[in-house]
Short mmCIF file of C-alpha atoms and ligand atoms in Angstrom, two decimals:
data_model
loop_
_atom_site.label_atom_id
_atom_site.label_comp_id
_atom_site.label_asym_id
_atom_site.label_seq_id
_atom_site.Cartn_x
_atom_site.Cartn_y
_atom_site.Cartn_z
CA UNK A 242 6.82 46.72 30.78
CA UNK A 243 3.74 47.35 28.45
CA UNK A 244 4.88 50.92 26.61
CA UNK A 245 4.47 50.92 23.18
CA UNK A 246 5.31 53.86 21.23
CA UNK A 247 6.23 52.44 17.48
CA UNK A 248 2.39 53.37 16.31
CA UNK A 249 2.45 56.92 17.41
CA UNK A 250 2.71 59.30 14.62
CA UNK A 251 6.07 60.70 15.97
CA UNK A 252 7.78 57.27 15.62
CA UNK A 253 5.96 57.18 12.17
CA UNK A 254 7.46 60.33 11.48
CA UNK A 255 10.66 59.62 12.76
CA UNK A 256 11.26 56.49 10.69
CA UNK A 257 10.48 58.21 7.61
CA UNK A 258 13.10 61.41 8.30
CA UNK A 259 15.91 58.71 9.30
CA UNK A 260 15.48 57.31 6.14
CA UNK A 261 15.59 59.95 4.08
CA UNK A 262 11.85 59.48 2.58
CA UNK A 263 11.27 63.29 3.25
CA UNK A 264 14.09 64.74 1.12
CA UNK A 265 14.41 64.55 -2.65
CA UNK A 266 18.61 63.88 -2.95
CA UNK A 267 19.71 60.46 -2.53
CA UNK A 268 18.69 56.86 -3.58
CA UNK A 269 15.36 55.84 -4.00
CA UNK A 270 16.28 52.20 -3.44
CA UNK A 271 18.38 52.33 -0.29
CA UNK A 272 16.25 54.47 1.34
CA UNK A 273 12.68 52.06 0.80
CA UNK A 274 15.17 49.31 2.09
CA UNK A 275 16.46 50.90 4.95
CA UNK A 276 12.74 52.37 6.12
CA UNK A 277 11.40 49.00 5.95
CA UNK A 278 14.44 47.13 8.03
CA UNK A 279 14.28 50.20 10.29
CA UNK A 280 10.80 49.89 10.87
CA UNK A 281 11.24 46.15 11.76
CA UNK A 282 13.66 47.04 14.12
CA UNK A 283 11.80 49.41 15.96
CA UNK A 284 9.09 47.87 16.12
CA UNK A 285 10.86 44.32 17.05
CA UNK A 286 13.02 46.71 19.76
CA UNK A 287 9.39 47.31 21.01
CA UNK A 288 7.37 44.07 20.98
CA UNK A 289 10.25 42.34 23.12
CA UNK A 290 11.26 45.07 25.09
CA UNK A 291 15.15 44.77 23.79
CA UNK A 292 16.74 46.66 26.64
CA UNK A 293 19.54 49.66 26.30
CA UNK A 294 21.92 46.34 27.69
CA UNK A 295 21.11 43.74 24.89
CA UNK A 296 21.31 46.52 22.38
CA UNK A 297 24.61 47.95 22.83
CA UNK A 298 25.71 44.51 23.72
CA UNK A 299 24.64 43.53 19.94
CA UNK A 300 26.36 46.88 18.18
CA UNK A 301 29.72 45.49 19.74
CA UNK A 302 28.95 42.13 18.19
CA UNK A 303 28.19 43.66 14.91
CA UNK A 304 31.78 45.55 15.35
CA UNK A 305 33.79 42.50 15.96
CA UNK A 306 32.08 40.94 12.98
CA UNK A 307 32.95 43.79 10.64
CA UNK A 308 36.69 43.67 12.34
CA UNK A 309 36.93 40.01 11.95
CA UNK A 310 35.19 40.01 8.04
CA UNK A 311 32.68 37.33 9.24
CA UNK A 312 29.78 39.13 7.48
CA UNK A 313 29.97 36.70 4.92
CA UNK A 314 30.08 34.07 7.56
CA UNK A 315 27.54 34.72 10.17
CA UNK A 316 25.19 35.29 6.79
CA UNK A 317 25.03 31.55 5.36
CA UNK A 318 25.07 30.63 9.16
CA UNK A 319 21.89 32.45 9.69
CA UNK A 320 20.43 30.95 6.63
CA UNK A 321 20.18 34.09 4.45
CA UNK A 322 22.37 32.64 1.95
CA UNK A 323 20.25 29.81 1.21
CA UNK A 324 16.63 32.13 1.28
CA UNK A 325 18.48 33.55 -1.97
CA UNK A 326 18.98 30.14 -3.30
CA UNK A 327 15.07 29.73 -2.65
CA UNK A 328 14.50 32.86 -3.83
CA UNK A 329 16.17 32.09 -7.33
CA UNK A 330 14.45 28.30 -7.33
CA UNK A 331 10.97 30.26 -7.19
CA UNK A 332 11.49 33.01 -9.75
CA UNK A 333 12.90 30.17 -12.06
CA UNK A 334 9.63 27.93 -11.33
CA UNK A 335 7.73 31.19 -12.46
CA UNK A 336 9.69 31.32 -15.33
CA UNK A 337 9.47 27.84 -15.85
CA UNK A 338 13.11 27.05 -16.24
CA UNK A 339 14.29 23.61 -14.60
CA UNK A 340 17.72 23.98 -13.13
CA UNK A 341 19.05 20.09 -13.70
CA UNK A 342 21.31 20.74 -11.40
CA UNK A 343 20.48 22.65 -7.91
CA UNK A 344 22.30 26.18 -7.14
CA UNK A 345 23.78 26.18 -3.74
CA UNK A 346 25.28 29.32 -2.07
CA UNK A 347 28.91 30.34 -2.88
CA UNK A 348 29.78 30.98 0.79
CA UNK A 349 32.57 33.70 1.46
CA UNK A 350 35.44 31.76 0.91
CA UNK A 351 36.00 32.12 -3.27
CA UNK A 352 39.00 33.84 -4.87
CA UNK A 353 39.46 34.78 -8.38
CA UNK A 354 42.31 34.25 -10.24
CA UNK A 355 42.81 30.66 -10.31
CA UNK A 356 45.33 28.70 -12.52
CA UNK A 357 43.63 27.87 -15.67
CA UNK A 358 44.00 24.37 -17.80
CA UNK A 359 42.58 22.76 -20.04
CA UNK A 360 40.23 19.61 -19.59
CA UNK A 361 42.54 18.31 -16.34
CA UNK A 362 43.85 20.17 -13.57
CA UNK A 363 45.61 18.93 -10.43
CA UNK A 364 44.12 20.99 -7.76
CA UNK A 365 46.12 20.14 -4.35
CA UNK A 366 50.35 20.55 -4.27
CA UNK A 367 50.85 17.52 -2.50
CA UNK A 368 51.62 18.94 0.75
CA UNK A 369 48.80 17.33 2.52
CA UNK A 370 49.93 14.08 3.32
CA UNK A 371 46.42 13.29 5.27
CA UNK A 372 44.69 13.44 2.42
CA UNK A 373 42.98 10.65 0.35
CA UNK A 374 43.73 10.88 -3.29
CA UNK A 375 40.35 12.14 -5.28
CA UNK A 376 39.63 12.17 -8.89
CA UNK A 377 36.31 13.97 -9.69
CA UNK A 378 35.04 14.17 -13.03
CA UNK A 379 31.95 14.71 -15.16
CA UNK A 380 30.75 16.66 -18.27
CA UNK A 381 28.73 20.21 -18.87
CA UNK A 382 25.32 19.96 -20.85
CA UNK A 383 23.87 23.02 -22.38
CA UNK A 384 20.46 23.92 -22.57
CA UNK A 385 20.03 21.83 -25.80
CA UNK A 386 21.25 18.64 -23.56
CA UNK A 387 24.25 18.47 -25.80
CA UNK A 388 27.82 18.69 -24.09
CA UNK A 389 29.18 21.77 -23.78
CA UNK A 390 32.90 22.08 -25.23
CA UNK A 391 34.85 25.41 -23.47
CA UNK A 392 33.09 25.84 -20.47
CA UNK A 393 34.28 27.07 -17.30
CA UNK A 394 35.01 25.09 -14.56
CA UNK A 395 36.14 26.89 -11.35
CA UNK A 396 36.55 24.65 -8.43
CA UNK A 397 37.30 25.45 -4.85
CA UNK A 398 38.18 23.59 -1.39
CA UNK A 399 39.25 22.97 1.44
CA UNK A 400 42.06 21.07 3.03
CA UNK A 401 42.40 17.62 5.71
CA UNK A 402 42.29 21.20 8.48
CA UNK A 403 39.50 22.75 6.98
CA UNK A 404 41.38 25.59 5.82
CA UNK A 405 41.06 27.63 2.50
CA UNK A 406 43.55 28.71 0.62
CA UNK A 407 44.23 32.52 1.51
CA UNK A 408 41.94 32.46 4.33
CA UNK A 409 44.05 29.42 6.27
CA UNK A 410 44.82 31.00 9.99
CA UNK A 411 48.39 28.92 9.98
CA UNK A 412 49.43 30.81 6.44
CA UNK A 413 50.33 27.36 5.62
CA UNK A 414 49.00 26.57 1.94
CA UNK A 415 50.85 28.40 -0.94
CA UNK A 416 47.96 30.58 -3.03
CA UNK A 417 45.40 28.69 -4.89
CA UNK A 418 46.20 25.26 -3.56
CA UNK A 419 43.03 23.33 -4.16
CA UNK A 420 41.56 26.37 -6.30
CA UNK A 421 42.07 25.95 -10.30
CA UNK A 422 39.91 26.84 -13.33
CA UNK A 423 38.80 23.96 -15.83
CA UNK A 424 37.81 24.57 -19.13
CA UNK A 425 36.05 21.24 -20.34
CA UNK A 426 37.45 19.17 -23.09
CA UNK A 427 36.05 18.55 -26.41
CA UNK A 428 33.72 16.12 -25.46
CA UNK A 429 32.64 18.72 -22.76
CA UNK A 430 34.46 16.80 -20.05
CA UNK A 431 35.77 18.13 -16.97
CA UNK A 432 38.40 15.96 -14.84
CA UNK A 433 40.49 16.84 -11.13
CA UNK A 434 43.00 15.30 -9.08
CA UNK A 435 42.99 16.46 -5.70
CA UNK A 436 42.60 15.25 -2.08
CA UNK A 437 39.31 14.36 -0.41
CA UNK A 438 38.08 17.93 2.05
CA UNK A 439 37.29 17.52 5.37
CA UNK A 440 34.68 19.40 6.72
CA UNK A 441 34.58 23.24 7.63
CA UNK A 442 34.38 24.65 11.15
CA UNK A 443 34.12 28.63 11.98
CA UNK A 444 37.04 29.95 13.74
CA UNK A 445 36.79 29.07 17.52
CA UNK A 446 36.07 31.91 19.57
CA UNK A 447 34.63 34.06 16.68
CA UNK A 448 32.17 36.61 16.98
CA UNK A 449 29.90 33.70 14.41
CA UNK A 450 30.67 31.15 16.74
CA UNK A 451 30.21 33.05 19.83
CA UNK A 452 26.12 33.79 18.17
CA UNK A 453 25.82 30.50 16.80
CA UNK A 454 26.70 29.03 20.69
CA UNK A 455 24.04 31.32 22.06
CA UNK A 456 21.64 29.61 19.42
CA UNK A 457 22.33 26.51 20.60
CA UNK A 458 23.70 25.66 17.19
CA UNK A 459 27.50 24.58 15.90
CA UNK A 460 29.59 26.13 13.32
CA UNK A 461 30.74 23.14 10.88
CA UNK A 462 29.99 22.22 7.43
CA UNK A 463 30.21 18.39 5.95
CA UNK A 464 32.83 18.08 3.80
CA UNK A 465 32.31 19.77 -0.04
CA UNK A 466 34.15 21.17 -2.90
CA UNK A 467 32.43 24.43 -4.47
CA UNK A 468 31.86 24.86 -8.01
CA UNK A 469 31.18 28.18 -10.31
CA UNK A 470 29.90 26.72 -13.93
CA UNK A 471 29.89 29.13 -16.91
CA UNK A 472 29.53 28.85 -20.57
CA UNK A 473 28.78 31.04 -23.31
CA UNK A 474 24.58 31.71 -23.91
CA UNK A 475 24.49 30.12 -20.91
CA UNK A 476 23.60 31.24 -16.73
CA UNK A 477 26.32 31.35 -14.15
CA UNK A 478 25.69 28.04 -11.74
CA UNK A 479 27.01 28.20 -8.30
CA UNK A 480 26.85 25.34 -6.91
CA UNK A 481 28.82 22.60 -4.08
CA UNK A 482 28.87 18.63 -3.87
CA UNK A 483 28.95 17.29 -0.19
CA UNK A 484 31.27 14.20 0.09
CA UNK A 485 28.51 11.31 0.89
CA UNK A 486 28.99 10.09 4.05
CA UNK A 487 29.97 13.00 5.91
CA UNK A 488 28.14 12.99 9.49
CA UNK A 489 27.27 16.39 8.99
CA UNK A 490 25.42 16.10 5.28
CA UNK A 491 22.44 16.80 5.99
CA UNK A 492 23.39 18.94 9.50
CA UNK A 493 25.52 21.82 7.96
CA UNK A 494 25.41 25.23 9.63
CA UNK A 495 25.45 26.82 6.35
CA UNK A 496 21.98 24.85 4.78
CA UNK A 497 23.80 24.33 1.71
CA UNK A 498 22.92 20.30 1.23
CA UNK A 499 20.60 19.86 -1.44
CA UNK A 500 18.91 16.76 -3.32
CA UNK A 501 21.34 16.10 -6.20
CA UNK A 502 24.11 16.98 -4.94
CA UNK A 503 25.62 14.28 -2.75
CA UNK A 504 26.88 12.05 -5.52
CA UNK A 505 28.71 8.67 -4.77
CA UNK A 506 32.12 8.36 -4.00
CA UNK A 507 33.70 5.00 -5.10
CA UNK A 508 36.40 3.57 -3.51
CA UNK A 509 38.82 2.55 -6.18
CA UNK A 510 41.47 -0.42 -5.47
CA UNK A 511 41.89 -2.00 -8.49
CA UNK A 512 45.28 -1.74 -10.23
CA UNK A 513 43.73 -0.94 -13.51
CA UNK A 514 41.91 2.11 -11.94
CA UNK A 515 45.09 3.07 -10.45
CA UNK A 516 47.20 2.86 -13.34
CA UNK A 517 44.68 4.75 -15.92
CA UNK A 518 44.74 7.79 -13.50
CA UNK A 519 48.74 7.89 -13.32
CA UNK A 520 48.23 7.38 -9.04
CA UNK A 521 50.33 4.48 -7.07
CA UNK A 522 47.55 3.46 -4.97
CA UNK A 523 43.82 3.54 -3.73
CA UNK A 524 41.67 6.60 -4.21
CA UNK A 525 38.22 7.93 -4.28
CA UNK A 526 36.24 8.72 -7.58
CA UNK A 527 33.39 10.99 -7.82
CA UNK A 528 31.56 11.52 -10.99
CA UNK A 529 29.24 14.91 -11.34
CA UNK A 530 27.50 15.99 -14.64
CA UNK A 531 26.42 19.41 -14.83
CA UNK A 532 23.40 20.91 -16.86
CA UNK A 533 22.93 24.17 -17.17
CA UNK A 534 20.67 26.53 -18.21
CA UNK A 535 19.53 28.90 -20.79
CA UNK A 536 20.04 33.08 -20.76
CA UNK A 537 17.06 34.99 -20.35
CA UNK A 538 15.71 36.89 -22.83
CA UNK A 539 19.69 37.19 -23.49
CA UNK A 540 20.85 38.09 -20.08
CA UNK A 541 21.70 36.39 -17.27
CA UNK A 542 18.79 37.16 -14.95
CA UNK A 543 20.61 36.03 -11.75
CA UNK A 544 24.09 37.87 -12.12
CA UNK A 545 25.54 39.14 -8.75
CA UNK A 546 27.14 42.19 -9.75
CA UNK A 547 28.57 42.49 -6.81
CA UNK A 548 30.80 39.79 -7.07
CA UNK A 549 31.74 40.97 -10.84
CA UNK A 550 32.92 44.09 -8.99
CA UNK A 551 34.96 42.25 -6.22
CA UNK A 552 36.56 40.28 -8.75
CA UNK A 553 37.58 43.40 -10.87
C1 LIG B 637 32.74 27.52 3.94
O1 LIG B 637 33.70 26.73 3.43
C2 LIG B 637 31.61 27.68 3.24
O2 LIG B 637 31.55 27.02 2.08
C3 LIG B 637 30.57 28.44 3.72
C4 LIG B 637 29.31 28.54 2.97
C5 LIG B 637 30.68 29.09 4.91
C6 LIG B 637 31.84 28.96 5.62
C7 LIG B 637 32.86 28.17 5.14
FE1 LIG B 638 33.32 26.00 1.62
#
């Protein structure tokens, strides 16, 4: 098949009446986004001949992921997420601001509302009796490389399944187990209990999955606890630690893993270890400072407003 038609001056046309460039109500925004992506897809619909068949069989795909809320899903999985994160890195570069610790992507699985304690916070109810007993803990610098007393910790993950909180298929976890809020201490320390996550896998048979097969690609994520990190004068870090070791560190389907953000964990076995952290018996330690950075020009240039609104 060699017909062409995206250069002819109807198509041209066309492109510009679908997206509203030839009326005067509207939004300017929205409609220079959608004439470019609806350009590319022409155009792309063109170059490889995408057939009536592969089209329609794509609009049903894009139905079952709006009916199974795997937007949020498929979007780290095809890497958008993280050209965000790269995104951010290179307008801070231009700026010339040094993030001392990397952003990684939030991924869809956050909810707001999270117990809230000061300085220590046991994150997991117990329930999980496959997990390994973790204690993570580390303090928050400012910009000024001092510690940071009052800042916000919010902490997120998963269980020895791989399920969430709220989002777990077998309705099993009680609400925000393994979620909680941390404000750091006077020293500007942060400390957890929990249990060590095992890694995340999307739902079998899910529209994501059922792309990401067709890719050639799997759907699981290395093991990793999420963090949001906020303090007054200072930008919002979203960020995530991968627990070293995990197969699957440097092979997520999400692109998340980043230099700095694999710390160690120890094995602790000693009695004194034990005993200082109120446990009866072996458990992993993970230590994680945080450094974040300044406002810009007062505001925080990287806000995502539309998560202020979902939280609302
Ligand atoms: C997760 O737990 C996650 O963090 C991301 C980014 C995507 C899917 C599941
Ligand atoms: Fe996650």
């Amino acid at each position: 098949m060699t017909a062409k038609i995206f250069d002819r001056s109807e198509t041209q046309e066309f492109l510009q009446v679908l997206s509203g460039l030839t009326n005067d109500k509207g939004n300017p925004r929205v409609k220079e986004i959608t004439h470019r992506l609806m350009s590319d897809l022409f155009k792309a619909i063109d170059d490889l001949n995408i057939t009536p068949d592969e089209y329609w069989t794509a609009i049903a795909w894009v139905n079952e992921i709006g009916a199974s809320g795997q937007a949020g899903l498929i979007s780290p999985g095809l890497g958008l997420d993280h050209y965000l994160d790269e995104r951010l890195d290179a307008i801070d570069e231009e700026l010339g601001i040094q993030n001392g610790t990397p952003r990684t992507i939030e991924g869809p699985l956050y909810v707001a509302g999270a117990p809230v304690s000061t300085g220590f916070a046991r994150l997991d109810d117990g329930t999980d009796t496959d997990g390994h007993t973790l204690i993570m803990h580390g303090k928050v610098y400012g910009a000024d490389g001092k510690t940071l007393s009052g800042a916000t910790v919010e902490v997120w993950h998963c269980d020895t399944r791989g399920f969430y909180s709220h989002f777990d298929p077998t309705g099993k976890q009680a609400p925000f187990n393994m979620r909680r809020t941390i404000i750091t201490d006077d020293e500007g320390c942060y400390k957890f209990q929990s249990i060590v996550p095992k890694g995340y896998g999307v739902p079998p048979g899910s529209p994501t999955e059922q792309l990401l097969s067709a890719l050639g690609r799997h759907g699981q994520r290395p093991a990793h606890i999420h963090f949001f990190i906020s303090a007054d004068g200072h930008r919002k870090l979203t960020t995530q630690i991968n627990i070293a070791g995990d197969p699957l560190v440097n092979d997520d389907f999400a692109y998340a893993t980043r230099d700095g953000l694999v710390p160690d964990v120890i094995e602790r076995t000693d009695a004194d270890s034990i005993q200082a952290n109120n446990l009866n018996g072996p458990f992993a330690e993970i230590v994680f400072d945080v450094h974040l950075t300044p406002l810009v020009n007062g505001v925080d240039n990287q806000v995502n407003l539309q998560r202020k609104r979902a939280a609302a």
